[in-house]
Amino acid sequence: MSSTNDTGVVAGPAPARTTHTRRFRGLVGTGLVAALAAVVATTLAAALAQGAGVDFEIPDGGETIPLSGFAVVTGFFSVVGIVIAAAFHRWSAQPARRFVWAALSLTAVSLVPPLISGANTATIAALLGLHLVPAAVMIPILARSLRTRTD
């Protein structure tokens, strides 16, 4: 006589929830790597601008924006972008397209404060460029990740 522990249960494909969770984690992981790249690129660009003579002094308080300030703000808003991408991934039929439109709109809005800051022309130009650097890193990477995770 042969003894087996066969309960008659046949394993089927993994539930859709597992696939959704895996895709979500992949999106977040990709986003965090992109956020780190955006922080490094923005901080490096700010250091290069500073080396070229841009003072990053804002007239209202007379304070100079430190390089660490660029890193922290870039990191924070990159994480906000990841959250927005995750929300579109979860609740939109066309997450990549909707994310790109939202991200480009928010990037355009982010260009307003440097323009009205009252800083000198070099500082305004550098700040505008420093708003575009992380956008140029984050938006394409997250959009591509949303496309591959929803196709």
Tab-separated table of N, CA and C in Angstrom, residues 15-149:
chain	number	residue	atom	x	y	z
A	15	PRO	N	-3.462	34.508	-7.992
A	15	PRO	CA	-4.567	35.464	-8.099
A	15	PRO	C	-4.116	36.795	-8.680
A	16	ALA	N	-5.076	37.529	-9.246
A	16	ALA	CA	-4.765	38.825	-9.860
A	16	ALA	C	-4.195	39.795	-8.836
A	17	ARG	N	-4.590	39.682	-7.605
A	17	ARG	CA	-4.111	40.574	-6.546
A	17	ARG	C	-2.596	40.485	-6.416
A	18	THR	N	-2.051	39.276	-6.501
A	18	THR	CA	-0.608	39.097	-6.404
A	18	THR	C	0.097	39.800	-7.558
A	19	THR	N	-0.446	39.673	-8.748
A	19	THR	CA	0.137	40.321	-9.917
A	19	THR	C	0.076	41.832	-9.759
A	20	HIS	N	-1.063	42.339	-9.293
A	20	HIS	CA	-1.208	43.784	-9.088
A	20	HIS	C	-0.197	44.278	-8.049
A	21	THR	N	-0.033	43.541	-6.961
A	21	THR	CA	0.913	43.930	-5.910
A	21	THR	C	2.336	43.930	-6.440
A	22	ARG	N	2.682	42.919	-7.241
A	22	ARG	CA	4.031	42.832	-7.812
A	22	ARG	C	4.290	44.020	-8.744
A	23	ARG	N	3.288	44.355	-9.573
A	23	ARG	CA	3.431	45.491	-10.490
A	23	ARG	C	3.564	46.795	-9.720
A	24	PHE	N	2.772	46.935	-8.664
A	24	PHE	CA	2.832	48.140	-7.844
A	24	PHE	C	4.213	48.282	-7.204
A	25	ARG	N	4.719	47.200	-6.637
A	25	ARG	CA	6.052	47.233	-6.017
A	25	ARG	C	7.134	47.549	-7.045
A	26	GLY	N	6.984	47.008	-8.248
A	26	GLY	CA	7.946	47.310	-9.310
A	26	GLY	C	7.927	48.776	-9.682
A	27	LEU	N	6.725	49.347	-9.759
A	27	LEU	CA	6.590	50.779	-10.064
A	27	LEU	C	7.251	51.618	-8.985
A	28	VAL	N	6.980	51.293	-7.733
A	28	VAL	CA	7.557	52.050	-6.616
A	28	VAL	C	9.078	51.885	-6.583
A	29	GLY	N	9.559	50.678	-6.791
A	29	GLY	CA	11.011	50.440	-6.800
A	29	GLY	C	11.706	51.216	-7.905
A	30	THR	N	11.128	51.158	-9.093
A	30	THR	CA	11.672	51.912	-10.227
A	30	THR	C	11.630	53.405	-9.921
A	31	GLY	N	10.526	53.854	-9.339
A	31	GLY	CA	10.386	55.271	-8.996
A	31	GLY	C	11.411	55.732	-7.979
A	32	LEU	N	11.684	54.904	-6.984
A	32	LEU	CA	12.666	55.300	-5.966
A	32	LEU	C	14.084	55.376	-6.535
A	33	VAL	N	14.415	54.463	-7.441
A	33	VAL	CA	15.725	54.531	-8.111
A	33	VAL	C	15.796	55.802	-8.966
A	34	ALA	N	14.703	56.110	-9.675
A	34	ALA	CA	14.660	57.335	-10.484
A	34	ALA	C	14.743	58.570	-9.591
A	35	ALA	N	14.107	58.527	-8.428
A	35	ALA	CA	14.158	59.662	-7.493
A	35	ALA	C	15.597	59.902	-7.032
A	36	LEU	N	16.302	58.835	-6.736
A	36	LEU	CA	17.711	58.974	-6.341
A	36	LEU	C	18.530	59.586	-7.475
A	37	ALA	N	18.285	59.130	-8.692
A	37	ALA	CA	18.985	59.693	-9.861
A	37	ALA	C	18.632	61.175	-10.035
A	38	ALA	N	17.371	61.527	-9.821
A	38	ALA	CA	16.942	62.923	-9.950
A	38	ALA	C	17.598	63.801	-8.888
A	39	VAL	N	17.700	63.291	-7.670
A	39	VAL	CA	18.355	64.044	-6.587
A	39	VAL	C	19.815	64.292	-6.926
A	40	VAL	N	20.498	63.263	-7.377
A	40	VAL	CA	21.921	63.395	-7.724
A	40	VAL	C	22.099	64.370	-8.888
A	41	ALA	N	21.287	64.219	-9.935
A	41	ALA	CA	21.410	65.079	-11.116
A	41	ALA	C	21.120	66.540	-10.773
A	42	THR	N	20.085	66.774	-9.979
A	42	THR	CA	19.721	68.145	-9.629
A	42	THR	C	20.776	68.782	-8.731
A	43	THR	N	21.248	68.042	-7.758
A	43	THR	CA	22.272	68.579	-6.852
A	43	THR	C	23.566	68.854	-7.609
A	44	LEU	N	23.933	67.972	-8.512
A	44	LEU	CA	25.129	68.185	-9.334
A	44	LEU	C	24.957	69.414	-10.223
A	45	ALA	N	23.785	69.567	-10.842
A	45	ALA	CA	23.525	70.733	-11.694
A	45	ALA	C	23.559	72.024	-10.871
A	46	ALA	N	23.022	71.978	-9.645
A	46	ALA	CA	23.056	73.157	-8.777
A	46	ALA	C	24.494	73.493	-8.383
A	47	ALA	N	25.287	72.475	-8.101
A	47	ALA	CA	26.693	72.706	-7.757
A	47	ALA	C	27.456	73.298	-8.941
A	48	LEU	N	27.173	72.806	-10.139
A	48	LEU	CA	27.810	73.365	-11.336
A	48	LEU	C	27.389	74.815	-11.560
A	49	ALA	N	26.110	75.109	-11.360
A	49	ALA	CA	25.635	76.489	-11.512
A	49	ALA	C	26.284	77.386	-10.471
A	50	GLN	N	26.388	76.881	-9.249
A	50	GLN	CA	27.033	77.648	-8.187
A	50	GLN	C	28.501	77.897	-8.530
A	51	GLY	N	29.158	76.890	-9.067
A	51	GLY	CA	30.552	77.030	-9.487
A	51	GLY	C	30.715	78.026	-10.621
A	52	ALA	N	29.662	78.195	-11.413
A	52	ALA	CA	29.694	79.148	-12.524
A	52	ALA	C	29.320	80.564	-12.078
A	53	GLY	N	29.026	80.712	-10.774
A	53	GLY	CA	28.765	82.057	-10.254
A	53	GLY	C	27.330	82.383	-9.888
A	54	VAL	N	26.423	81.437	-10.008
A	54	VAL	CA	25.035	81.679	-9.600
A	54	VAL	C	24.987	81.619	-8.077
A	55	ASP	N	24.382	82.642	-7.463
A	55	ASP	CA	24.408	82.708	-5.996
A	55	ASP	C	23.195	82.082	-5.306
A	56	PHE	N	22.120	81.834	-6.012
A	56	PHE	CA	20.896	81.247	-5.469
A	56	PHE	C	20.373	82.027	-4.257
A	57	GLU	N	20.570	83.333	-4.274
A	57	GLU	CA	20.056	84.173	-3.200
A	57	GLU	C	18.662	84.663	-3.572
A	58	ILE	N	17.732	84.454	-2.648
A	58	ILE	CA	16.354	84.879	-2.847
A	58	ILE	C	16.161	86.177	-2.073
A	59	PRO	N	15.758	87.263	-2.748
A	59	PRO	CA	15.706	88.583	-2.131
A	59	PRO	C	14.774	88.716	-0.920
A	60	ASP	N	13.656	87.992	-0.893
A	60	ASP	CA	12.695	88.173	0.197
A	60	ASP	C	13.308	87.953	1.569
A	61	GLY	N	14.099	86.926	1.732
A	61	GLY	CA	14.722	86.660	3.021
A	61	GLY	C	16.203	86.928	3.000
A	62	GLY	N	16.747	87.147	1.842
A	62	GLY	CA	18.171	87.372	1.706
A	62	GLY	C	18.999	86.124	1.928
A	63	GLU	N	18.339	84.989	2.028
A	63	GLU	CA	19.058	83.747	2.261
A	63	GLU	C	19.430	83.074	0.946
A	64	THR	N	20.501	82.307	1.007
A	64	THR	CA	20.961	81.548	-0.146
A	64	THR	C	20.472	80.114	-0.012
A	65	ILE	N	19.963	79.550	-1.090
A	65	ILE	CA	19.502	78.161	-1.065
A	65	ILE	C	20.730	77.254	-1.033
A	66	PRO	N	20.852	76.398	-0.008
A	66	PRO	CA	22.009	75.496	0.052
A	66	PRO	C	21.824	74.306	-0.888
A	67	LEU	N	22.920	73.663	-1.235
A	67	LEU	CA	22.846	72.482	-2.104
A	67	LEU	C	21.985	71.381	-1.477
A	68	SER	N	22.068	71.241	-0.165
A	68	SER	CA	21.249	70.227	0.496
A	68	SER	C	19.761	70.531	0.344
A	69	GLY	N	19.415	71.800	0.231
A	69	GLY	CA	18.029	72.184	0.014
A	69	GLY	C	17.516	71.682	-1.320
A	70	PHE	N	18.345	71.732	-2.339
A	70	PHE	CA	17.955	71.213	-3.653
A	70	PHE	C	17.725	69.705	-3.578
A	71	ALA	N	18.603	69.017	-2.854
A	71	ALA	CA	18.480	67.562	-2.735
A	71	ALA	C	17.200	67.176	-1.997
A	72	VAL	N	16.917	67.839	-0.890
A	72	VAL	CA	15.743	67.496	-0.083
A	72	VAL	C	14.449	67.773	-0.846
A	73	VAL	N	14.349	68.938	-1.447
A	73	VAL	CA	13.132	69.298	-2.173
A	73	VAL	C	12.932	68.391	-3.385
A	74	THR	N	14.000	68.095	-4.091
A	74	THR	CA	13.904	67.187	-5.239
A	74	THR	C	13.451	65.806	-4.789
A	75	GLY	N	14.024	65.303	-3.714
A	75	GLY	CA	13.626	63.995	-3.197
A	75	GLY	C	12.167	63.968	-2.781
A	76	PHE	N	11.726	64.997	-2.087
A	76	PHE	CA	10.338	65.053	-1.624
A	76	PHE	C	9.362	65.052	-2.798
A	77	PHE	N	9.588	65.937	-3.758
A	77	PHE	CA	8.646	66.029	-4.866
A	77	PHE	C	8.765	64.852	-5.837
A	78	SER	N	9.901	64.198	-5.860
A	78	SER	CA	10.011	62.968	-6.647
A	78	SER	C	9.139	61.874	-6.035
A	79	VAL	N	9.127	61.794	-4.709
A	79	VAL	CA	8.264	60.826	-4.030
A	79	VAL	C	6.790	61.175	-4.264
A	80	VAL	N	6.463	62.461	-4.266
A	80	VAL	CA	5.098	62.873	-4.600
A	80	VAL	C	4.738	62.387	-6.003
A	81	GLY	N	5.671	62.500	-6.940
A	81	GLY	CA	5.445	62.002	-8.295
A	81	GLY	C	5.210	60.502	-8.336
A	82	ILE	N	5.924	59.762	-7.510
A	82	ILE	CA	5.732	58.313	-7.438
A	82	ILE	C	4.329	57.998	-6.916
A	83	VAL	N	3.893	58.740	-5.916
A	83	VAL	CA	2.548	58.538	-5.367
A	83	VAL	C	1.488	58.826	-6.430
A	84	ILE	N	1.683	59.897	-7.181
A	84	ILE	CA	0.736	60.232	-8.260
A	84	ILE	C	0.725	59.113	-9.313
A	85	ALA	N	1.899	58.639	-9.690
A	85	ALA	CA	1.981	57.545	-10.675
A	85	ALA	C	1.290	56.292	-10.142
A	86	ALA	N	1.490	55.990	-8.865
A	86	ALA	CA	0.849	54.816	-8.269
A	86	ALA	C	-0.672	54.972	-8.260
A	87	ALA	N	-1.141	56.180	-8.004
A	87	ALA	CA	-2.587	56.421	-8.017
A	87	ALA	C	-3.155	56.222	-9.430
A	88	PHE	N	-2.483	56.743	-10.417
A	88	PHE	CA	-2.939	56.528	-11.794
A	88	PHE	C	-2.868	55.049	-12.165
A	89	HIS	N	-1.830	54.367	-11.705
A	89	HIS	CA	-1.699	52.932	-11.961
A	89	HIS	C	-2.894	52.181	-11.395
A	90	ARG	N	-3.325	52.599	-10.239
A	90	ARG	CA	-4.424	51.907	-9.553
A	90	ARG	C	-5.796	52.266	-10.126
A	91	TRP	N	-6.023	53.549	-10.438
A	91	TRP	CA	-7.375	54.000	-10.722
A	91	TRP	C	-7.624	54.536	-12.128
A	92	SER	N	-6.681	54.436	-13.025
A	92	SER	CA	-6.882	54.986	-14.366
A	92	SER	C	-6.800	53.890	-15.424
A	93	ALA	N	-7.632	54.035	-16.450
A	93	ALA	CA	-7.576	53.098	-17.569
A	93	ALA	C	-6.361	53.363	-18.458
A	94	GLN	N	-5.871	54.597	-18.451
A	94	GLN	CA	-4.689	54.980	-19.234
A	94	GLN	C	-3.683	55.669	-18.305
A	95	PRO	N	-3.053	54.918	-17.415
A	95	PRO	CA	-2.221	55.542	-16.385
A	95	PRO	C	-1.018	56.314	-16.925
A	96	ALA	N	-0.334	55.793	-17.925
A	96	ALA	CA	0.865	56.474	-18.432
A	96	ALA	C	0.504	57.817	-19.042
A	97	ARG	N	-0.510	57.819	-19.867
A	97	ARG	CA	-0.926	59.060	-20.533
A	97	ARG	C	-1.398	60.107	-19.520
A	98	ARG	N	-2.207	59.690	-18.582
A	98	ARG	CA	-2.721	60.625	-17.574
A	98	ARG	C	-1.591	61.131	-16.666
A	99	PHE	N	-0.673	60.239	-16.333
A	99	PHE	CA	0.457	60.656	-15.507
A	99	PHE	C	1.302	61.710	-16.213
A	100	VAL	N	1.593	61.485	-17.482
A	100	VAL	CA	2.423	62.448	-18.227
A	100	VAL	C	1.753	63.820	-18.249
A	101	TRP	N	0.450	63.852	-18.537
A	101	TRP	CA	-0.252	65.144	-18.558
A	101	TRP	C	-0.224	65.817	-17.189
A	102	ALA	N	-0.474	65.057	-16.141
A	102	ALA	CA	-0.459	65.629	-14.790
A	102	ALA	C	0.943	66.116	-14.431
A	103	ALA	N	1.951	65.311	-14.710
A	103	ALA	CA	3.326	65.674	-14.359
A	103	ALA	C	3.802	66.895	-15.133
A	104	LEU	N	3.477	66.970	-16.415
A	104	LEU	CA	3.869	68.145	-17.201
A	104	LEU	C	3.148	69.402	-16.705
A	105	SER	N	1.888	69.249	-16.340
A	105	SER	CA	1.139	70.393	-15.808
A	105	SER	C	1.736	70.873	-14.489
A	106	LEU	N	2.050	69.938	-13.610
A	106	LEU	CA	2.654	70.317	-12.324
A	106	LEU	C	4.049	70.904	-12.508
A	107	THR	N	4.783	70.407	-13.484
A	107	THR	CA	6.102	70.985	-13.775
A	107	THR	C	5.953	72.422	-14.252
A	108	ALA	N	4.986	72.679	-15.111
A	108	ALA	CA	4.744	74.052	-15.589
A	108	ALA	C	4.378	74.974	-14.428
A	109	VAL	N	3.542	74.496	-13.521
A	109	VAL	CA	3.161	75.302	-12.344
A	109	VAL	C	4.384	75.562	-11.462
A	110	SER	N	5.288	74.587	-11.365
A	110	SER	CA	6.473	74.750	-10.517
A	110	SER	C	7.440	75.806	-11.051
A	111	LEU	N	7.276	76.200	-12.309
A	111	LEU	CA	8.154	77.222	-12.884
A	111	LEU	C	7.743	78.637	-12.463
A	112	VAL	N	6.558	78.791	-11.922
A	112	VAL	CA	6.073	80.122	-11.550
A	112	VAL	C	6.855	80.726	-10.369
A	113	PRO	N	7.067	80.036	-9.256
A	113	PRO	CA	7.785	80.662	-8.130
A	113	PRO	C	9.150	81.260	-8.480
A	114	PRO	N	10.001	80.570	-9.253
A	114	PRO	CA	11.261	81.229	-9.609
A	114	PRO	C	11.051	82.529	-10.385
A	115	LEU	N	10.035	82.535	-11.249
A	115	LEU	CA	9.779	83.727	-12.065
A	115	LEU	C	9.317	84.922	-11.229
A	116	ILE	N	8.647	84.669	-10.127
A	116	ILE	CA	8.142	85.777	-9.306
A	116	ILE	C	8.974	85.989	-8.030
A	117	SER	N	10.102	85.311	-7.931
A	117	SER	CA	10.918	85.377	-6.715
A	117	SER	C	11.628	86.714	-6.527
A	118	GLY	N	11.854	87.440	-7.608
A	118	GLY	CA	12.583	88.694	-7.504
A	118	GLY	C	14.089	88.515	-7.499
A	119	ALA	N	14.555	87.313	-7.746
A	119	ALA	CA	15.992	87.044	-7.783
A	119	ALA	C	16.583	87.605	-9.072
A	120	ASN	N	17.911	87.611	-9.136
A	120	ASN	CA	18.558	88.111	-10.349
A	120	ASN	C	18.355	87.131	-11.504
A	121	THR	N	18.647	87.572	-12.687
A	121	THR	CA	18.384	86.793	-13.898
A	121	THR	C	19.109	85.453	-13.902
A	122	ALA	N	20.348	85.441	-13.473
A	122	ALA	CA	21.114	84.186	-13.458
A	122	ALA	C	20.485	83.171	-12.499
A	123	THR	N	20.050	83.649	-11.346
A	123	THR	CA	19.429	82.761	-10.365
A	123	THR	C	18.101	82.229	-10.894
A	124	ILE	N	17.303	83.101	-11.497
A	124	ILE	CA	16.013	82.669	-12.057
A	124	ILE	C	16.234	81.628	-13.147
A	125	ALA	N	17.164	81.886	-14.046
A	125	ALA	CA	17.439	80.941	-15.132
A	125	ALA	C	17.910	79.598	-14.574
A	126	ALA	N	18.780	79.642	-13.580
A	126	ALA	CA	19.284	78.395	-12.981
A	126	ALA	C	18.155	77.643	-12.272
A	127	LEU	N	17.320	78.359	-11.540
A	127	LEU	CA	16.210	77.705	-10.848
A	127	LEU	C	15.221	77.084	-11.831
A	128	LEU	N	14.961	77.768	-12.929
A	128	LEU	CA	14.082	77.198	-13.953
A	128	LEU	C	14.674	75.898	-14.502
A	129	GLY	N	15.959	75.938	-14.797
A	129	GLY	CA	16.632	74.731	-15.285
A	129	GLY	C	16.623	73.615	-14.250
A	130	LEU	N	16.787	73.987	-12.975
A	130	LEU	CA	16.813	72.987	-11.916
A	130	LEU	C	15.426	72.398	-11.639
A	131	HIS	N	14.378	73.052	-12.093
A	131	HIS	CA	13.044	72.453	-12.023
A	131	HIS	C	12.861	71.440	-13.161
A	132	LEU	N	13.526	71.684	-14.257
A	132	LEU	CA	13.365	70.810	-15.421
A	132	LEU	C	14.220	69.545	-15.340
A	133	VAL	N	15.335	69.616	-14.619
A	133	VAL	CA	16.229	68.448	-14.516
A	133	VAL	C	15.515	67.243	-13.895
A	134	PRO	N	14.923	67.372	-12.701
A	134	PRO	CA	14.261	66.184	-12.145
A	134	PRO	C	13.038	65.755	-12.956
A	135	ALA	N	12.361	66.714	-13.571
A	135	ALA	CA	11.223	66.358	-14.429
A	135	ALA	C	11.700	65.517	-15.609
A	136	ALA	N	12.850	65.884	-16.162
A	136	ALA	CA	13.402	65.143	-17.300
A	136	ALA	C	13.842	63.732	-16.905
A	137	VAL	N	14.143	63.534	-15.630
A	137	VAL	CA	14.516	62.199	-15.152
A	137	VAL	C	13.271	61.400	-14.781
A	138	MET	N	12.413	61.984	-13.956
A	138	MET	CA	11.291	61.241	-13.368
A	138	MET	C	10.165	60.927	-14.358
A	139	ILE	N	9.744	61.900	-15.135
A	139	ILE	CA	8.549	61.718	-15.966
A	139	ILE	C	8.721	60.579	-16.976
A	140	PRO	N	9.796	60.556	-17.769
A	140	PRO	CA	9.909	59.449	-18.736
A	140	PRO	C	10.043	58.070	-18.080
A	141	ILE	N	10.775	57.998	-16.979
A	141	ILE	CA	10.976	56.703	-16.325
A	141	ILE	C	9.668	56.180	-15.747
A	142	LEU	N	8.934	57.040	-15.047
A	142	LEU	CA	7.662	56.595	-14.471
A	142	LEU	C	6.631	56.297	-15.553
A	143	ALA	N	6.599	57.102	-16.605
A	143	ALA	CA	5.654	56.847	-17.696
A	143	ALA	C	5.957	55.516	-18.371
A	144	ARG	N	7.220	55.242	-18.621
A	144	ARG	CA	7.613	53.967	-19.236
A	144	ARG	C	7.262	52.804	-18.308
A	145	SER	N	7.486	52.990	-17.029
A	145	SER	CA	7.160	51.953	-16.063
A	145	SER	C	5.654	51.704	-16.009
A	146	LEU	N	4.873	52.758	-16.095
A	146	LEU	CA	3.414	52.592	-16.107
A	146	LEU	C	2.963	51.868	-17.376
A	147	ARG	N	3.588	52.155	-18.505
A	147	ARG	CA	3.218	51.501	-19.761
A	147	ARG	C	3.515	50.007	-19.691
A	148	THR	N	4.688	49.644	-19.211
A	148	THR	CA	5.066	48.230	-19.191
A	148	THR	C	4.304	47.459	-18.125
A	149	ARG	N	3.832	48.118	-17.120
A	149	ARG	CA	3.119	47.429	-16.040
A	149	ARG	C	1.629	47.301	-16.294
